[in-house]
Coordinates of C-alpha atoms in Angstrom, one line a residue:
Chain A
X1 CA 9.6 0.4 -12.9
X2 CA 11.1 -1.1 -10.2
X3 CA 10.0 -4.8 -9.9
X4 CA 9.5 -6.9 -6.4
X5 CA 9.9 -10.5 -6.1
X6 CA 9.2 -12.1 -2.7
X7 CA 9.4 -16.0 -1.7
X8 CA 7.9 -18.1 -0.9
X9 CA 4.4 -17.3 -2.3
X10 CA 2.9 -19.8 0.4
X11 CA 4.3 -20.4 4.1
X12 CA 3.0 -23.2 6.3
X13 CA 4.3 -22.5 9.6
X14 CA 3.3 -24.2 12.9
X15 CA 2.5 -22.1 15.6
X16 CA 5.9 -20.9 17.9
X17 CA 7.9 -21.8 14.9
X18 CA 10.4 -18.8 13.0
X19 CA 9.2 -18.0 9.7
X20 CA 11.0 -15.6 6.8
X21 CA 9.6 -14.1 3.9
X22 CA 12.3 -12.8 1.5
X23 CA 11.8 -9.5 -0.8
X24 CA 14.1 -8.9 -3.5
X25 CA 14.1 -5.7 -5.7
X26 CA 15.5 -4.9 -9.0
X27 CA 17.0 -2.1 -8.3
X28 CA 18.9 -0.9 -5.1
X29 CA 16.7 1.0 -2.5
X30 CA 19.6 2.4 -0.6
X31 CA 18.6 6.1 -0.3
X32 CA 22.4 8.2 -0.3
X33 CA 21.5 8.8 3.8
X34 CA 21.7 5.3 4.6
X35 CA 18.4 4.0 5.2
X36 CA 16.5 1.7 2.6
X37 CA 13.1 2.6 1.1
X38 CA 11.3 -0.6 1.6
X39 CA 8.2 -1.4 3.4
X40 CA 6.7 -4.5 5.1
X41 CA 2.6 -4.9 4.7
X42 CA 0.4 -7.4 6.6
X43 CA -3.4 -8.1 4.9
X44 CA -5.4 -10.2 7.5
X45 CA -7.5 -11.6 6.1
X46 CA -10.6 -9.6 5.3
X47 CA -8.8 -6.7 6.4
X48 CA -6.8 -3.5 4.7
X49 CA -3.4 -3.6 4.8
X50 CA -1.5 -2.3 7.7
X51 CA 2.1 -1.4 7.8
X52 CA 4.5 -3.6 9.6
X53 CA 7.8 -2.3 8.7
X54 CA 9.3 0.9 7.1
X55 CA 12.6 2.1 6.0
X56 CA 13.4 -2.0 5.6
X57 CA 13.4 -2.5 9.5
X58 CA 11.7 0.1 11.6
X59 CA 8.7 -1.4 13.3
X60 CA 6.1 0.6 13.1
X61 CA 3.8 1.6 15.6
X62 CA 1.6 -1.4 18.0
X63 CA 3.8 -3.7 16.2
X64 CA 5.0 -7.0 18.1
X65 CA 8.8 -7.2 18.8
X66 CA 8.5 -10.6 17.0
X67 CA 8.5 -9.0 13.6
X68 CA 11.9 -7.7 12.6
X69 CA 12.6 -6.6 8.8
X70 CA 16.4 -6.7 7.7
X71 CA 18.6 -6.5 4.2
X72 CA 20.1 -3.3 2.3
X73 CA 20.2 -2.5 -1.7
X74 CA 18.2 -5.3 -3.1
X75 CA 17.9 -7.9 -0.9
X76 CA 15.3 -7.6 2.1
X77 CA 13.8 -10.4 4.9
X78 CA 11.1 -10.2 7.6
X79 CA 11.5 -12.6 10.2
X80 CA 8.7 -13.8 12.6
X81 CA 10.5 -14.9 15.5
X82 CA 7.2 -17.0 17.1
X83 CA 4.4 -17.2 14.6
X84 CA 1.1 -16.7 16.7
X85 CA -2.2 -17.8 14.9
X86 CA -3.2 -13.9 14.4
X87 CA -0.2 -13.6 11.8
X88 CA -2.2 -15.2 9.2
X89 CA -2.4 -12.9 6.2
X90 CA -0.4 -12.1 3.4
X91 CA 2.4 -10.2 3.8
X92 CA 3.9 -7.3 1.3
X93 CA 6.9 -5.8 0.7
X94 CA 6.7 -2.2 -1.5
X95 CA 9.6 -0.1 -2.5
X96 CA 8.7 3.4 -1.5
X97 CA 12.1 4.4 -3.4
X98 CA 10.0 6.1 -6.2
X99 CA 7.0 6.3 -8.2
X100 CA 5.0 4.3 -9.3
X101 CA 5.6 2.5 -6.2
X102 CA 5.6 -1.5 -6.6
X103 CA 4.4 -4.4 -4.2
X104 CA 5.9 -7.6 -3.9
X105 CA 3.2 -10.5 -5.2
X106 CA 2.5 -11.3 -1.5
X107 CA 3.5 -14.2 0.6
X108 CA 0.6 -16.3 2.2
X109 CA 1.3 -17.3 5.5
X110 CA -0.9 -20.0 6.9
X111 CA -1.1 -22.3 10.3
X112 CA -0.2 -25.5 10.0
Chain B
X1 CA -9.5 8.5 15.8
X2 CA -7.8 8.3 12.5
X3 CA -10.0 7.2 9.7
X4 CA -10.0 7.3 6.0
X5 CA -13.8 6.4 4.7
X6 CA -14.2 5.6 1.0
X7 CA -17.0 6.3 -0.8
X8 CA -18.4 6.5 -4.3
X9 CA -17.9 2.7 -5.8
X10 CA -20.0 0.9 -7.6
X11 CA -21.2 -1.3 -10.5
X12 CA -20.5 1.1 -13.9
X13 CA -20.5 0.3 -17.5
X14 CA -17.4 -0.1 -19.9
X15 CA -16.3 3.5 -21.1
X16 CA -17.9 5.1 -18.1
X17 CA -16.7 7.5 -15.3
X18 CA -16.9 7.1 -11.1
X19 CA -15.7 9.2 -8.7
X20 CA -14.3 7.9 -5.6
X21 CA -13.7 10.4 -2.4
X22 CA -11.7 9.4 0.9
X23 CA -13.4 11.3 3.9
X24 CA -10.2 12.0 6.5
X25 CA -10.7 12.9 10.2
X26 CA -8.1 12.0 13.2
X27 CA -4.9 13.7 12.3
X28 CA -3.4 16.7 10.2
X29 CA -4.7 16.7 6.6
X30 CA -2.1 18.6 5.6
X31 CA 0.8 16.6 6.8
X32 CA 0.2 13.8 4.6
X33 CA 0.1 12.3 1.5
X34 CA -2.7 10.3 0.2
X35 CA -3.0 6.9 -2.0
X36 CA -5.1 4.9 -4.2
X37 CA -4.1 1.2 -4.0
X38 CA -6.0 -1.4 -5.7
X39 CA -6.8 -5.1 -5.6
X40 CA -8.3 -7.5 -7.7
X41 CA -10.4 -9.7 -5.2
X42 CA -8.2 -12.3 -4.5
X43 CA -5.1 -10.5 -6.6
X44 CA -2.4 -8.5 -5.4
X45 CA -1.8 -5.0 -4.1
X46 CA -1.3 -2.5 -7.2
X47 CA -0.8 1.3 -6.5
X48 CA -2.7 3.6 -8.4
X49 CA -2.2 7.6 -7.9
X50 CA -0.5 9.9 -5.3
X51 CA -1.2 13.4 -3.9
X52 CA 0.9 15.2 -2.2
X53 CA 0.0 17.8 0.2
X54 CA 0.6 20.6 -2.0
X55 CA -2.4 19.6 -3.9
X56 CA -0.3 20.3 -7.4
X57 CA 1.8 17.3 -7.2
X58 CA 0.7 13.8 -8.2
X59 CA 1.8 10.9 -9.4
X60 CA -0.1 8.1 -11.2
X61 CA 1.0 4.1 -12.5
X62 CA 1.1 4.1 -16.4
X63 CA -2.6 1.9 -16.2
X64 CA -4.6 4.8 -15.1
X65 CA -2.6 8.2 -16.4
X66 CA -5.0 10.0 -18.3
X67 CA -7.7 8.5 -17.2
X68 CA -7.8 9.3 -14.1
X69 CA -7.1 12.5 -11.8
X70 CA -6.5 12.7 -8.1
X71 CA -7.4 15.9 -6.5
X72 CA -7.7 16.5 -2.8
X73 CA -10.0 19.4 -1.0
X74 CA -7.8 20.9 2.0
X75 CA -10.5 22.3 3.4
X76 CA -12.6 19.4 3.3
X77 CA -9.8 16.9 4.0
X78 CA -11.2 15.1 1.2
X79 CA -9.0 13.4 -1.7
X80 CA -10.7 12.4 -4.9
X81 CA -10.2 9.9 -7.8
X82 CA -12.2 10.9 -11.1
X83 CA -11.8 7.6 -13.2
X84 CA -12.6 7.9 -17.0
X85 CA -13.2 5.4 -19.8
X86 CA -13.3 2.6 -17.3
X87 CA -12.0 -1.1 -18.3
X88 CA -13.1 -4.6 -17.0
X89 CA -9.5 -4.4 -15.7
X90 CA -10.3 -1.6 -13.5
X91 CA -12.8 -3.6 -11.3
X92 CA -11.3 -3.9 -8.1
X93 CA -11.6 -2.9 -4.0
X94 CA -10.0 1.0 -4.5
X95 CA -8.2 1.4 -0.9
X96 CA -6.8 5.3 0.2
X97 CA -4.2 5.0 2.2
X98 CA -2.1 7.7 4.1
X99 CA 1.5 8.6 4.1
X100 CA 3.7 11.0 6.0
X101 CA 4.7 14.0 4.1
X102 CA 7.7 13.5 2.3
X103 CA 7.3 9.7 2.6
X104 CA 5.7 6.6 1.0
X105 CA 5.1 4.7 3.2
X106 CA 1.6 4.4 3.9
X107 CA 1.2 3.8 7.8
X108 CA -3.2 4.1 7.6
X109 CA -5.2 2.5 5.2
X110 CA -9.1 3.1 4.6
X111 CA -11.7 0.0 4.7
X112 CA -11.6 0.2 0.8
X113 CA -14.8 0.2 -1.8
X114 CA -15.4 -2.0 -4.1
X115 CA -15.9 -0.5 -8.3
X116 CA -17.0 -3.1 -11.1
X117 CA -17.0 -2.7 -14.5
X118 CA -19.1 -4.4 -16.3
X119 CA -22.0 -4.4 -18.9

C-alpha cells in the first residue's frame, strides 16, 4: 500500500498569514501523462470532507484562489496564501494513484 | 442538488451484520464511482470499498475484504455496504463519497452515519 505522511500534524496560523501543509508519498504518483494522482481534503469541523485539490494542483470547483496545491512524484504542498478564520479544519492529502487508496494522517489547522 | 444520504447505521453486536445504503439524486448515477470512507470519531480518514459504475468492479482495503460487499442498484441510484462479522474496530461515522468515472478523486461526500459495535 502506498503510505502518506503529511507535516505538521498541528498548524497555528494567525489570520492573513501563509500557511503550508506538506504531503509526502511513498511511492511516486506521477501517472505516464504527466499529471500526479494526489488529492487535497478539507474536514471543517463537524463537517464531511470536501475536496480542495485534485490531480496535485487543480482547484476544484467554489474553491478560493488562495488555496494552491503543488509538487510531482512524491513530494506534494498546499499553500494558503491568506488564512481566513473559515480554513479551520483538518486538511488531507490521498493518493488516488491506486487501490486501496490512502490518506495522509491530517494536518490540524487552527487560529491563533 | 447533489446529495448522497446514508442510511442504515447503528449500534450492532460483535460478530453481527449491518447494511448501510447511500440514497443518490442531483447528477448522473452512472457516471460515477462511489466510496465508503471511514473515521474513527476523532481519528483519521480510512477508505473502505469502491464501486465502479459497471456494478462488477470493486475494490475493498485488506480490513474489510470478505467481510464486506459493495453493490450498487442503477436503477435505484443506490450503493450498498453489507458488513459481516463486525469488530469493535469497525465502529466508526461510514461516509459515501462520489467520484468521476474513471477517477478517485472524490469531489461529493454524504453527511455520513455513524455504526457502533459493541456488546
Amino acid at each position: 500500500d502506498i503510505v502518506m505522511t503529511q507535516s505538521p500534524l498541528s498548524l497555528p496560523v494567525t489570520p492573513g498569514e501563509p500557511a503550508s501543509i506538506s504531503c509526502r508519498s511513498s511511492q511516486s504518483l506521477l501517472h505516464r501523462k504527466g499529471y500526479n494522482n494526489l488529492d487535497w481534503y478539507l474536514q471543517k469541523p463537524g463537517q464531511s470532507p470536501q475536496l480542495l485539490i485534485y490531480l496535485g494542483s487543480t482547484r476544484a470547483s467554489g474553491v478560493p484562489d488562495r488555496f494552491s496545491g503543488s509538487g510531482s512524484g512524491t513530494d506534494f504542498t498546499l499553500k494558503i496564501s491568506r488564512v481566513e478564520a473559515e480554513d479551520v479544519g483538518v486538511y488531507y492529502c490521498m493518493q488516488t494513484l491506486e487501490a486501496p487508496i490512502t490518506f495522509g494522517q491530517g494536518t490540524r489547522l487552527e487560529i491563533k | 442538488e447533489v446529495q448522497l444520504v446514508e442510511s442504515g447505521g447503528g449500534l450492532v453486536q460483535p460478530g453481527g451484520s449491518l447494511s448501510l445504503s447511500c440514497a443518490a439524486s442531483g447528477f448522473v448515477f452512472t457516471s460515477y464511482w462511489i466510496h465508503w470512507v471511514r473515521q474513527v470519531p476523532g481519528g483519521g480518514l480510512v477508505w473502505v470499498a469502491r464501486v465502479e459504475a459497471d456494478v462488477s468492479s470493486t475494490r475493498y482495503a485488506d480490513s474489510v475484504r470478505g467481510r464486506f460487499t459493495i453493490s450498487r442498484d442503477n436503477a435505484k441510484n443506490t450503493v450498498f455496504l453489507q458488513m459481516r462479522s463486525l469488530r469493535a474496530e469497525d465502529t466508526a461515522v461510514y461516509y459515501c463519497a462520489r467520484s468521476p468515472d474513471y477517477s478517485n478523486s472524490m469531489d461529493f461526500w454524504g453527511q455520513g452515519i455513524l455504526v457502533s459495535v459493541s456488546s
